[in-house]
PDB file of C-alpha atoms in Angstrom:
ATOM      1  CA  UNK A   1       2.291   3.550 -18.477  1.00 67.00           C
ATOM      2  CA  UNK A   2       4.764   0.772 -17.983  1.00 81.00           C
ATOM      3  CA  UNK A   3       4.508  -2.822 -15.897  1.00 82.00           C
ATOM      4  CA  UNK A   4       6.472  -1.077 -13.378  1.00 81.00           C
ATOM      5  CA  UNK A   5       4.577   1.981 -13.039  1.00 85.00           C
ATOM      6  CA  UNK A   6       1.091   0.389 -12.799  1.00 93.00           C
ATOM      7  CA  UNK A   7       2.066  -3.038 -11.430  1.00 94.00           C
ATOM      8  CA  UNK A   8       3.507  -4.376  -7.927  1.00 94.00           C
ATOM      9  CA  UNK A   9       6.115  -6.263  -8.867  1.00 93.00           C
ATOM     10  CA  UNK A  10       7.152  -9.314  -6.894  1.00 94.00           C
ATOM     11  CA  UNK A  11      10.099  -9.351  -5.154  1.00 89.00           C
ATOM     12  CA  UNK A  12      12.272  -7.582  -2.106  1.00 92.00           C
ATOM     13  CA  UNK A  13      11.687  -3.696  -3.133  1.00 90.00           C
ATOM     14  CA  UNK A  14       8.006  -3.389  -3.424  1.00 93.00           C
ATOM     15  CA  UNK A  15       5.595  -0.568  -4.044  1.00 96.00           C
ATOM     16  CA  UNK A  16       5.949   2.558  -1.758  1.00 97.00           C
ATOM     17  CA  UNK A  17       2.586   4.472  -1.292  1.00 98.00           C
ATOM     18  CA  UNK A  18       1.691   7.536   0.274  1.00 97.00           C
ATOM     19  CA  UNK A  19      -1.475   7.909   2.523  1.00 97.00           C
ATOM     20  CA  UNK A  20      -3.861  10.568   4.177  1.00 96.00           C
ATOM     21  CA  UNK A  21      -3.860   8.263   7.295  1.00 96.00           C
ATOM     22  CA  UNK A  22      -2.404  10.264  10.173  1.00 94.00           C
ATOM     23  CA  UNK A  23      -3.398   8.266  13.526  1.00 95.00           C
ATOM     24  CA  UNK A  24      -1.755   4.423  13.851  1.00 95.00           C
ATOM     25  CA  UNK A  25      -5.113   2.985  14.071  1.00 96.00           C
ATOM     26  CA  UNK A  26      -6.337   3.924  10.468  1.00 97.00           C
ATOM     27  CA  UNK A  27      -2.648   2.521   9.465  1.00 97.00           C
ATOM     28  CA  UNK A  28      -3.140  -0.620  10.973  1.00 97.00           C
ATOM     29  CA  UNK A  29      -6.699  -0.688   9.360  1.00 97.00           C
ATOM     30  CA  UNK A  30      -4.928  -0.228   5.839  1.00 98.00           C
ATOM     31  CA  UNK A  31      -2.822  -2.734   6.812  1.00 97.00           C
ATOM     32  CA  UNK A  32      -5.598  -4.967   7.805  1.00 98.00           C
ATOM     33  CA  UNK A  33      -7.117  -4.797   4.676  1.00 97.00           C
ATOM     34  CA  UNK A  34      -4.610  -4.970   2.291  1.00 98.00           C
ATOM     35  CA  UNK A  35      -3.577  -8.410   3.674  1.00 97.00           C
ATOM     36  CA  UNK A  36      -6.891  -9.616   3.019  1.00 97.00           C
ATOM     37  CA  UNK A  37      -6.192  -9.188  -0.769  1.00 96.00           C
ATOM     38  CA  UNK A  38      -4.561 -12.067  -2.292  1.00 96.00           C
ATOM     39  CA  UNK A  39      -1.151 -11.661  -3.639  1.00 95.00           C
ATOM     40  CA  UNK A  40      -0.034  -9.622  -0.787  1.00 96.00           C
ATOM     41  CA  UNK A  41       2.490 -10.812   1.773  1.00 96.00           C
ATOM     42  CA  UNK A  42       3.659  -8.027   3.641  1.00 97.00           C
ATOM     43  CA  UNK A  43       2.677  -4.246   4.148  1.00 98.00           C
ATOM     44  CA  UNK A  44       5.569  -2.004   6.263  1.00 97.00           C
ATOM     45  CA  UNK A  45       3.772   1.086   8.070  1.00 97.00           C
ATOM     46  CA  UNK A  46       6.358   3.901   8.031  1.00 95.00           C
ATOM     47  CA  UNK A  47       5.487   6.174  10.972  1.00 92.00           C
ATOM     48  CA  UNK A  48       8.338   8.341  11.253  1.00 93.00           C
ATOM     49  CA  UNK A  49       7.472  10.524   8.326  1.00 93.00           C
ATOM     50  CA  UNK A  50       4.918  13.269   7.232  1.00 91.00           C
ATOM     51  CA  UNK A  51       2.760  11.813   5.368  1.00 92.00           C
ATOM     52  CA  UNK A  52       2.790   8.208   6.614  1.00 96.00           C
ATOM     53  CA  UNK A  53       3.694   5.941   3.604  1.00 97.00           C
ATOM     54  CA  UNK A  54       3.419   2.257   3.488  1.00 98.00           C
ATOM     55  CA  UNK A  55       5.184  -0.268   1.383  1.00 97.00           C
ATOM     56  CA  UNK A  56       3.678  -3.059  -0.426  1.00 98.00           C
ATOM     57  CA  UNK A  57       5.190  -6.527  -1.010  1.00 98.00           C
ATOM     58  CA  UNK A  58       3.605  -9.269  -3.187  1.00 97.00           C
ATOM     59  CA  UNK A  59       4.208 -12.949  -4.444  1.00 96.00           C
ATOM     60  CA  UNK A  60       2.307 -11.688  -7.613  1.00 95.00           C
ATOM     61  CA  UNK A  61       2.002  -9.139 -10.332  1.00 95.00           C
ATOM     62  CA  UNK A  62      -0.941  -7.009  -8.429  1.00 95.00           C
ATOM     63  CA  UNK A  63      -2.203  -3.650 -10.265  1.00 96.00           C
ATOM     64  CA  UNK A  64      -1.759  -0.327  -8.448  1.00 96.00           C
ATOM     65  CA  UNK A  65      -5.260   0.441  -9.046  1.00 96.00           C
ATOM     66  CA  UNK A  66      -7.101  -2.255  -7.063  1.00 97.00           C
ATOM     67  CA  UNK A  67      -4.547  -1.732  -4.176  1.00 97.00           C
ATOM     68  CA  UNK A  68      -5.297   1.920  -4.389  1.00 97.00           C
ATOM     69  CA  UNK A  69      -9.213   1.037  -4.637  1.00 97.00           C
ATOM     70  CA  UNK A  70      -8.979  -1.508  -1.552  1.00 97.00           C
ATOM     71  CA  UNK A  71      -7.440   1.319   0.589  1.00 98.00           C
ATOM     72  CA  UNK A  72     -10.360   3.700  -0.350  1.00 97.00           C
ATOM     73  CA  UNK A  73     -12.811   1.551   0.432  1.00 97.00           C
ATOM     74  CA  UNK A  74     -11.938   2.308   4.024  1.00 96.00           C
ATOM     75  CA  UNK A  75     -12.051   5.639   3.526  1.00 97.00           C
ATOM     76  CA  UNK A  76      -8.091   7.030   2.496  1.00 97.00           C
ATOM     77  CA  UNK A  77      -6.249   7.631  -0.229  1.00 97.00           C
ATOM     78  CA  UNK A  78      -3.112   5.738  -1.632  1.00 97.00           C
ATOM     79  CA  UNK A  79      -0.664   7.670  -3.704  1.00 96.00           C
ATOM     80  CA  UNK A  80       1.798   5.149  -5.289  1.00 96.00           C
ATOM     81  CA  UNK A  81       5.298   7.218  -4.862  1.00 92.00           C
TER      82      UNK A  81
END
C-alpha cells in the first residue's frame, strides 16, 4: 500500500489496467464512462493485446478503487497492472 500503488498519479505515464472487455464497443463504453469522472483527461484503449488493457491519465491524484468501481458499474472488471 503506497500512493503509487493505490493512486493515479498525474502526469505523462499513467495507470495501466487490465479488463474483461473483449468486443470494441464495451471498450469504448469504459472509455465513455471513465471520462465522465472528474480528474480524468485521457483513457488509451489498447486493442492489439489479449486481454485488452487501457491506460488512465489524470490532472489529479484519483484512487484506483473508484476507477475500478466506475468500470464495474458497467458491468467489467479493471485490474490495475
Amino acid at each position: 500500500m503506497s500512493l503509487f500503488s493505490d493512486n493515479v498519479i498525474p502526469g505523462n505515464h499513467g495507470k495501466i489496467f487490465g479488463t474483461n472487455a473483449i468486443e470494441e464497443t464495451d471498450l469504448m463504453d469504459i472509455k465513455k464512462s471513465l471520462l465522465e469522472m472528474d480528474g480524468i483527461k485521457n483513457v488509451v484503449v489498447n486493442t492489439t493485446i489479449f486481454p485488452r488493457e487501457f491506460t488512465v491519465y489524470t490532472t489529479k491524484i484519483m484512487s484506483v478503487s473508484a476507477i475500478e468501481k466506475k468500470v464495474k458499474s458497467i458491468g467489467f472488471h479493471a485490474i490495475p497492472q
